[in-house]
Amino acid sequence: MTSGIVLAIERGSLHDGPGIRTSVFLKGCPLKCLWCHNPESQSMKPIVFKVIDRCQHCGECIKVCPNNCITLDGIDRSLCTICGQCVEACNNSALEIKGTNMTVDEVMKEVLKDKAYYQASGGGITISGGEPLLQWKFSSKLLKRSKELDIHTCVETCGFGTAEHIAELAKYTDLFYYDIKATKLLHKKLTGVDNKIILDNLGILNELNAKVVLRCPLVPGVNDEESHLLNIAALAEQYDSVVEVHPLPYHPLAESKRRSIGMDKSDMPKDFATKEEYQKWVDILKANTTKP
């Protein structure tokens, strides 16, 4: 039976597609966006996550670690085997394991708990990440099972995968939330990969008559230049499959998550995008595309 590595399942989501939804976040992403809101999702491997504000520095985790990889200063992740003993020993729930191997049946058991809400609100299941294309077989089976059960399906994707894999997901996907993160010159610098595959796959979704919402994560002073916004507007006008364009305002909340998994600080802005910055982005898009 097909299984996958699941980061989290969030019921009652209102921001990952229409209606009330259950969002299934998968582990693993081929991009390494400098502003990534879920850095714990980048690796497919499970990871010990430290909720820093809960830690009382009692040392119980240090006592039970069989590999001596925990100190009061942090975790030597090169020695950690994700045995879970530190998590069990923590009396303050300051340690969690992010990443669980789950079967399609196990995931769908959670999804089906809210089927009545989907039917009443026009909601459904959203496969997110990480990147669903990295676990495309698992994603495809979740989507197919959902369609068999008459559940609306949405996929949040960066579009970086093979043409065959995105076409497979499109068979069972009612709506794609498709990220356009930066112009060609900036894309590799900010995400670690070129955007050619991403743009090619957007064209494939258009050929397949998929329904697509372009989403644009925008970081002030980093990728919010007018040329990038004009490029997004041009893509929206070019493809009939694009039904909406959503600018996504930056927030710096991932910095605490980076500390929780032992990552270095990023050099991204430390402040939220302002209302004025967001309105500027909206105005440029509205002036240059007919898509809402």
mmCIF file of C-alpha atoms in Angstrom:
data_model
loop_
_atom_site.group_PDB
_atom_site.id
_atom_site.type_symbol
_atom_site.label_atom_id
_atom_site.label_comp_id
_atom_site.label_asym_id
_atom_site.label_seq_id
_atom_site.Cartn_x
_atom_site.Cartn_y
_atom_site.Cartn_z
ATOM 1 C CA MET A 1 0.000 0.000 0.000
ATOM 2 C CA THR A 2 1.334 3.433 -0.948
ATOM 3 C CA SER A 3 2.504 5.532 1.972
ATOM 4 C CA GLY A 4 4.108 8.935 2.334
ATOM 5 C CA ILE A 5 5.878 11.176 4.827
ATOM 6 C CA VAL A 6 3.334 13.588 6.281
ATOM 7 C CA LEU A 7 4.379 16.742 8.112
ATOM 8 C CA ALA A 8 0.950 17.588 9.512
ATOM 9 C CA ILE A 9 -2.777 17.341 8.896
ATOM 10 C CA GLU A 10 -4.739 20.487 9.683
ATOM 11 C CA ARG A 11 -8.521 20.298 9.868
ATOM 12 C CA GLY A 12 -10.764 23.322 9.540
ATOM 13 C CA SER A 13 -8.446 25.269 7.245
ATOM 14 C CA LEU A 14 -9.928 28.382 5.605
ATOM 15 C CA HIS A 15 -6.943 29.630 3.587
ATOM 16 C CA ASP A 16 -5.854 26.675 1.449
ATOM 17 C CA GLY A 17 -8.675 26.624 -1.079
ATOM 18 C CA PRO A 18 -12.419 27.268 -1.165
ATOM 19 C CA GLY A 19 -14.655 26.423 1.786
ATOM 20 C CA ILE A 20 -13.663 24.512 4.909
ATOM 21 C CA ARG A 21 -10.782 22.179 4.159
ATOM 22 C CA THR A 22 -8.430 19.598 5.560
ATOM 23 C CA SER A 23 -4.868 20.431 4.549
ATOM 24 C CA VAL A 24 -2.398 17.562 4.288
ATOM 25 C CA PHE A 25 1.156 18.902 4.477
ATOM 26 C CA LEU A 26 3.783 16.564 3.047
ATOM 27 C CA LYS A 27 7.507 16.516 3.809
ATOM 28 C CA GLY A 28 10.110 17.329 1.198
ATOM 29 C CA CYS A 29 10.639 20.177 -1.249
ATOM 30 C CA PRO A 30 13.139 20.622 -4.120
ATOM 31 C CA LEU A 31 13.199 24.381 -3.517
ATOM 32 C CA LYS A 32 14.967 26.099 -0.643
ATOM 33 C CA CYS A 33 13.227 29.470 -0.611
ATOM 34 C CA LEU A 34 15.038 31.912 1.650
ATOM 35 C CA TRP A 35 11.699 33.086 3.080
ATOM 36 C CA CYS A 36 10.197 29.577 3.448
ATOM 37 C CA HIS A 37 7.334 29.683 5.973
ATOM 38 C CA ASN A 38 7.704 25.965 6.772
ATOM 39 C CA PRO A 39 11.448 25.207 6.775
ATOM 40 C CA GLU A 40 10.761 21.993 8.717
ATOM 41 C CA SER A 41 9.044 20.692 5.561
ATOM 42 C CA GLN A 42 12.067 21.037 3.262
ATOM 43 C CA SER A 43 13.662 17.668 4.039
ATOM 44 C CA MET A 44 11.708 14.451 3.489
ATOM 45 C CA LYS A 45 13.307 12.988 6.608
ATOM 46 C CA PRO A 46 11.556 13.254 9.996
ATOM 47 C CA ILE A 47 13.189 15.803 12.279
ATOM 48 C CA VAL A 48 13.131 16.674 15.984
ATOM 49 C CA PHE A 49 11.492 20.088 16.368
ATOM 50 C CA LYS A 50 12.168 22.114 19.512
ATOM 51 C CA VAL A 51 9.411 24.473 20.648
ATOM 52 C CA ILE A 52 11.834 26.912 22.225
ATOM 53 C CA ASP A 53 9.337 28.833 24.379
ATOM 54 C CA ARG A 54 8.266 25.624 26.120
ATOM 55 C CA CYS A 55 11.741 24.397 27.053
ATOM 56 C CA GLN A 56 12.477 24.709 30.794
ATOM 57 C CA HIS A 57 16.094 23.483 30.445
ATOM 58 C CA CYS A 58 15.397 20.620 32.858
ATOM 59 C CA GLY A 59 17.798 18.280 31.077
ATOM 60 C CA GLU A 60 15.505 15.232 31.007
ATOM 61 C CA CYS A 61 15.983 14.873 27.257
ATOM 62 C CA ILE A 62 19.754 14.849 27.721
ATOM 63 C CA LYS A 63 19.544 11.985 30.224
ATOM 64 C CA VAL A 64 17.612 9.657 27.937
ATOM 65 C CA CYS A 65 19.275 10.344 24.575
ATOM 66 C CA PRO A 66 21.061 7.108 23.583
ATOM 67 C CA ASN A 67 23.345 8.921 21.121
ATOM 68 C CA ASN A 68 24.384 11.797 23.397
ATOM 69 C CA CYS A 69 23.379 14.267 20.711
ATOM 70 C CA ILE A 70 21.461 16.699 22.964
ATOM 71 C CA THR A 71 22.949 19.464 25.078
ATOM 72 C CA LEU A 72 21.374 22.507 26.689
ATOM 73 C CA ASP A 73 22.647 24.471 23.678
ATOM 74 C CA GLY A 74 20.957 22.349 21.033
ATOM 75 C CA ILE A 75 20.835 19.056 19.109
ATOM 76 C CA ASP A 76 23.630 17.529 17.051
ATOM 77 C CA ARG A 77 21.369 16.370 14.230
ATOM 78 C CA SER A 78 24.139 14.397 12.537
ATOM 79 C CA LEU A 79 23.928 11.955 15.464
ATOM 80 C CA CYS A 80 20.138 11.992 15.955
ATOM 81 C CA THR A 81 18.324 8.801 14.856
ATOM 82 C CA ILE A 82 14.792 10.118 15.582
ATOM 83 C CA CYS A 83 14.302 7.435 18.230
ATOM 84 C CA GLY A 84 11.759 9.633 20.034
ATOM 85 C CA GLN A 85 13.024 9.004 23.552
ATOM 86 C CA CYS A 86 13.682 12.705 24.135
ATOM 87 C CA VAL A 87 10.140 13.547 23.035
ATOM 88 C CA GLU A 88 8.676 11.044 25.505
ATOM 89 C CA ALA A 89 10.881 12.326 28.331
ATOM 90 C CA CYS A 90 9.963 15.990 27.898
ATOM 91 C CA ASN A 91 7.383 17.010 30.499
ATOM 92 C CA ASN A 92 6.684 20.337 28.778
ATOM 93 C CA SER A 93 5.979 19.050 25.248
ATOM 94 C CA ALA A 94 8.885 21.159 24.013
ATOM 95 C CA LEU A 95 10.089 18.458 21.616
ATOM 96 C CA GLU A 96 8.143 17.048 18.692
ATOM 97 C CA ILE A 97 8.928 14.778 15.782
ATOM 98 C CA LYS A 98 7.941 16.418 12.510
ATOM 99 C CA GLY A 99 7.331 13.803 9.843
ATOM 100 C CA THR A 100 5.258 10.625 10.095
ATOM 101 C CA ASN A 101 4.948 7.751 7.646
ATOM 102 C CA MET A 102 1.246 7.357 6.856
ATOM 103 C CA THR A 103 -0.748 5.235 4.418
ATOM 104 C CA VAL A 104 -3.451 6.583 2.138
ATOM 105 C CA ASP A 105 -6.058 4.936 4.363
ATOM 106 C CA GLU A 106 -4.664 6.589 7.488
ATOM 107 C CA VAL A 107 -4.717 10.040 5.907
ATOM 108 C CA MET A 108 -8.186 9.577 4.448
ATOM 109 C CA LYS A 109 -9.512 8.497 7.841
ATOM 110 C CA GLU A 110 -8.648 11.994 9.097
ATOM 111 C CA VAL A 111 -9.939 13.705 5.965
ATOM 112 C CA LEU A 112 -13.323 11.983 6.129
ATOM 113 C CA LYS A 113 -14.006 13.244 9.660
ATOM 114 C CA ASP A 114 -15.073 16.593 8.174
ATOM 115 C CA LYS A 115 -16.823 15.471 5.001
ATOM 116 C CA ALA A 116 -20.084 17.060 6.125
ATOM 117 C CA TYR A 117 -18.312 20.423 6.419
ATOM 118 C CA TYR A 118 -16.888 20.086 2.914
ATOM 119 C CA GLN A 119 -20.331 19.429 1.478
ATOM 120 C CA ALA A 120 -21.866 22.364 3.332
ATOM 121 C CA SER A 121 -19.118 24.882 2.500
ATOM 122 C CA GLY A 122 -17.769 23.768 -0.869
ATOM 123 C CA GLY A 123 -14.543 22.695 0.806
ATOM 124 C CA GLY A 124 -12.449 19.570 0.572
ATOM 125 C CA ILE A 125 -8.883 18.278 0.798
ATOM 126 C CA THR A 126 -5.763 20.293 -0.009
ATOM 127 C CA ILE A 127 -2.437 18.559 -0.596
ATOM 128 C CA SER A 128 0.391 20.917 0.333
ATOM 129 C CA GLY A 129 3.949 20.707 1.548
ATOM 130 C CA GLY A 130 6.740 20.804 1.197
ATOM 131 C CA GLU A 131 5.971 19.938 -2.391
ATOM 132 C CA PRO A 132 3.312 17.352 -3.408
ATOM 133 C CA LEU A 133 5.161 16.597 -6.654
ATOM 134 C CA LEU A 134 8.113 15.225 -4.676
ATOM 135 C CA GLN A 135 5.777 12.512 -3.347
ATOM 136 C CA TRP A 136 3.686 12.363 -6.504
ATOM 137 C CA LYS A 137 2.536 8.725 -6.222
ATOM 138 C CA PHE A 138 1.245 9.277 -2.705
ATOM 139 C CA SER A 139 -0.314 12.622 -3.677
ATOM 140 C CA SER A 140 -1.992 11.063 -6.710
ATOM 141 C CA LYS A 141 -3.534 8.248 -4.682
ATOM 142 C CA LEU A 142 -4.839 10.685 -2.046
ATOM 143 C CA LEU A 143 -6.391 12.851 -4.743
ATOM 144 C CA LYS A 144 -7.885 9.897 -6.613
ATOM 145 C CA ARG A 145 -9.406 8.456 -3.437
ATOM 146 C CA SER A 146 -10.854 11.865 -2.582
ATOM 147 C CA LYS A 147 -12.483 12.215 -6.005
ATOM 148 C CA GLU A 148 -13.968 8.721 -5.648
ATOM 149 C CA LEU A 149 -15.540 9.945 -2.416
ATOM 150 C CA ASP A 150 -16.851 13.131 -4.083
ATOM 151 C CA ILE A 151 -14.479 15.416 -2.166
ATOM 152 C CA HIS A 152 -13.184 18.615 -3.805
ATOM 153 C CA THR A 153 -9.418 18.501 -4.339
ATOM 154 C CA CYS A 154 -6.798 21.242 -4.326
ATOM 155 C CA VAL A 155 -3.012 21.048 -4.743
ATOM 156 C CA GLU A 156 -0.610 23.725 -3.533
ATOM 157 C CA THR A 157 2.536 23.423 -5.636
ATOM 158 C CA CYS A 158 5.674 25.249 -6.725
ATOM 159 C CA GLY A 159 5.365 23.384 -10.034
ATOM 160 C CA PHE A 160 8.870 21.898 -9.904
ATOM 161 C CA GLY A 161 8.541 18.299 -11.096
ATOM 162 C CA THR A 162 8.310 16.259 -14.263
ATOM 163 C CA ALA A 163 5.640 16.905 -16.866
ATOM 164 C CA GLU A 164 4.367 13.350 -16.396
ATOM 165 C CA HIS A 165 3.953 13.768 -12.665
ATOM 166 C CA ILE A 166 2.067 17.052 -12.803
ATOM 167 C CA ALA A 167 -0.177 15.639 -15.521
ATOM 168 C CA GLU A 168 -0.916 12.656 -13.264
ATOM 169 C CA LEU A 169 -1.953 14.935 -10.398
ATOM 170 C CA ALA A 170 -4.066 17.020 -12.774
ATOM 171 C CA LYS A 171 -6.288 13.992 -13.460
ATOM 172 C CA TYR A 172 -7.702 14.232 -9.932
ATOM 173 C CA THR A 173 -7.242 17.909 -9.026
ATOM 174 C CA ASP A 174 -10.093 20.419 -9.136
ATOM 175 C CA LEU A 175 -7.900 23.436 -8.358
ATOM 176 C CA PHE A 176 -4.179 24.185 -8.370
ATOM 177 C CA TYR A 177 -2.642 26.871 -6.189
ATOM 178 C CA TYR A 178 0.488 27.517 -8.247
ATOM 179 C CA ASP A 179 3.379 29.582 -6.870
ATOM 180 C CA ILE A 180 5.277 32.038 -9.056
ATOM 181 C CA LYS A 181 8.082 33.094 -6.744
ATOM 182 C CA ALA A 182 10.461 35.262 -8.762
ATOM 183 C CA THR A 183 11.605 36.327 -12.207
ATOM 184 C CA LYS A 184 14.100 34.169 -14.064
ATOM 185 C CA LEU A 185 17.192 36.085 -12.965
ATOM 186 C CA LEU A 186 16.221 36.034 -9.299
ATOM 187 C CA HIS A 187 14.595 32.623 -9.058
ATOM 188 C CA LYS A 188 17.684 30.459 -8.715
ATOM 189 C CA LYS A 189 19.307 32.869 -6.276
ATOM 190 C CA LEU A 190 16.243 32.929 -4.011
ATOM 191 C CA THR A 191 15.040 29.330 -4.302
ATOM 192 C CA GLY A 192 18.023 27.273 -5.415
ATOM 193 C CA VAL A 193 16.486 26.198 -8.749
ATOM 194 C CA ASP A 194 15.773 27.680 -12.174
ATOM 195 C CA ASN A 195 12.136 28.439 -12.991
ATOM 196 C CA LYS A 196 12.026 26.960 -16.524
ATOM 197 C CA ILE A 197 10.433 23.681 -15.399
ATOM 198 C CA ILE A 198 7.914 25.630 -13.312
ATOM 199 C CA LEU A 199 6.847 27.779 -16.262
ATOM 200 C CA ASP A 200 6.765 24.786 -18.608
ATOM 201 C CA ASN A 201 4.495 22.900 -16.213
ATOM 202 C CA LEU A 202 2.171 25.876 -15.963
ATOM 203 C CA GLY A 203 1.808 25.627 -19.730
ATOM 204 C CA ILE A 204 1.037 21.916 -19.418
ATOM 205 C CA LEU A 205 -1.736 22.608 -16.909
ATOM 206 C CA ASN A 206 -3.181 25.107 -19.357
ATOM 207 C CA GLU A 207 -3.145 22.480 -22.126
ATOM 208 C CA LEU A 208 -4.946 20.089 -19.779
ATOM 209 C CA ASN A 209 -7.610 22.723 -19.015
ATOM 210 C CA ALA A 210 -6.744 22.649 -15.331
ATOM 211 C CA LYS A 211 -8.068 25.368 -13.049
ATOM 212 C CA VAL A 212 -5.199 27.438 -11.647
ATOM 213 C CA VAL A 213 -4.804 30.220 -9.105
ATOM 214 C CA LEU A 214 -1.430 31.939 -9.430
ATOM 215 C CA ARG A 215 0.019 32.711 -6.019
ATOM 216 C CA CYS A 216 2.841 35.172 -5.607
ATOM 217 C CA PRO A 217 4.819 35.162 -2.336
ATOM 218 C CA LEU A 218 6.213 38.686 -2.177
ATOM 219 C CA VAL A 219 9.024 39.860 0.077
ATOM 220 C CA PRO A 220 9.552 43.644 0.312
ATOM 221 C CA GLY A 221 12.825 44.659 -1.286
ATOM 222 C CA VAL A 222 13.581 41.095 -2.390
ATOM 223 C CA ASN A 223 11.187 39.972 -5.128
ATOM 224 C CA ASP A 224 8.484 42.641 -5.205
ATOM 225 C CA GLU A 225 9.905 44.687 -8.066
ATOM 226 C CA GLU A 226 7.347 45.886 -10.590
ATOM 227 C CA SER A 227 8.846 43.784 -13.398
ATOM 228 C CA HIS A 228 8.073 40.600 -11.461
ATOM 229 C CA LEU A 229 4.478 41.669 -10.877
ATOM 230 C CA LEU A 230 4.091 42.573 -14.547
ATOM 231 C CA ASN A 231 5.438 39.144 -15.471
ATOM 232 C CA ILE A 232 2.846 37.488 -13.230
ATOM 233 C CA ALA A 233 0.091 39.570 -14.795
ATOM 234 C CA ALA A 234 1.306 38.566 -18.267
ATOM 235 C CA LEU A 235 1.189 34.875 -17.330
ATOM 236 C CA ALA A 236 -2.354 35.293 -16.035
ATOM 237 C CA GLU A 237 -3.413 36.868 -19.322
ATOM 238 C CA GLN A 238 -1.547 34.288 -21.396
ATOM 239 C CA TYR A 239 -3.283 31.233 -19.952
ATOM 240 C CA ASP A 240 -7.029 30.645 -19.919
ATOM 241 C CA SER A 241 -6.572 28.136 -17.120
ATOM 242 C CA VAL A 242 -5.552 30.908 -14.705
ATOM 243 C CA VAL A 243 -8.710 32.066 -12.940
ATOM 244 C CA GLU A 244 -7.257 34.253 -10.172
ATOM 245 C CA VAL A 245 -4.035 35.878 -8.995
ATOM 246 C CA HIS A 246 -3.228 36.046 -5.273
ATOM 247 C CA PRO A 247 -0.325 38.148 -3.965
ATOM 248 C CA LEU A 248 0.857 36.656 -0.668
ATOM 249 C CA PRO A 249 2.306 39.192 1.779
ATOM 250 C CA TYR A 250 5.532 38.251 3.548
ATOM 251 C CA HIS A 251 5.719 37.519 7.242
ATOM 252 C CA PRO A 252 8.883 36.731 9.271
ATOM 253 C CA LEU A 253 7.369 34.077 11.564
ATOM 254 C CA ALA A 254 9.499 31.291 10.095
ATOM 255 C CA GLU A 255 12.607 32.615 11.868
ATOM 256 C CA SER A 256 11.542 30.892 15.095
ATOM 257 C CA LYS A 257 10.985 27.663 13.166
ATOM 258 C CA ARG A 258 14.488 27.880 11.734
ATOM 259 C CA ARG A 259 15.873 28.037 15.278
ATOM 260 C CA SER A 260 13.664 25.108 16.257
ATOM 261 C CA ILE A 261 15.295 22.818 13.696
ATOM 262 C CA GLY A 262 18.850 24.113 14.023
ATOM 263 C CA MET A 263 18.962 26.196 10.829
ATOM 264 C CA ASP A 264 20.947 29.409 10.590
ATOM 265 C CA LYS A 265 19.105 32.717 10.563
ATOM 266 C CA SER A 266 18.027 33.973 7.174
ATOM 267 C CA ASP A 267 18.842 37.439 5.872
ATOM 268 C CA MET A 268 15.205 38.100 5.007
ATOM 269 C CA PRO A 269 13.411 41.192 6.393
ATOM 270 C CA LYS A 270 12.467 40.995 10.078
ATOM 271 C CA ASP A 271 9.187 42.880 9.673
ATOM 272 C CA PHE A 272 5.821 42.015 8.161
ATOM 273 C CA ALA A 273 4.852 43.484 4.812
ATOM 274 C CA THR A 274 2.933 46.723 5.390
ATOM 275 C CA LYS A 275 -0.610 47.385 4.196
ATOM 276 C CA GLU A 276 0.797 50.050 1.866
ATOM 277 C CA GLU A 277 3.226 47.583 0.272
ATOM 278 C CA TYR A 278 0.496 44.990 -0.181
ATOM 279 C CA GLN A 279 -1.861 47.531 -1.746
ATOM 280 C CA LYS A 280 0.876 48.598 -4.164
ATOM 281 C CA TRP A 281 1.231 44.994 -5.347
ATOM 282 C CA VAL A 282 -2.530 44.607 -5.722
ATOM 283 C CA ASP A 283 -2.802 47.843 -7.687
ATOM 284 C CA ILE A 284 -0.085 46.809 -10.171
ATOM 285 C CA LEU A 285 -1.724 43.422 -10.744
ATOM 286 C CA LYS A 286 -5.208 44.908 -11.125
ATOM 287 C CA ALA A 287 -3.958 47.423 -13.650
ATOM 288 C CA ASN A 288 -2.362 44.752 -15.805
ATOM 289 C CA THR A 289 -4.620 41.706 -15.710
ATOM 290 C CA THR A 290 -8.320 41.009 -16.118
ATOM 291 C CA LYS A 291 -8.102 38.118 -13.646
ATOM 292 C CA PRO A 292 -9.344 38.824 -10.103
#
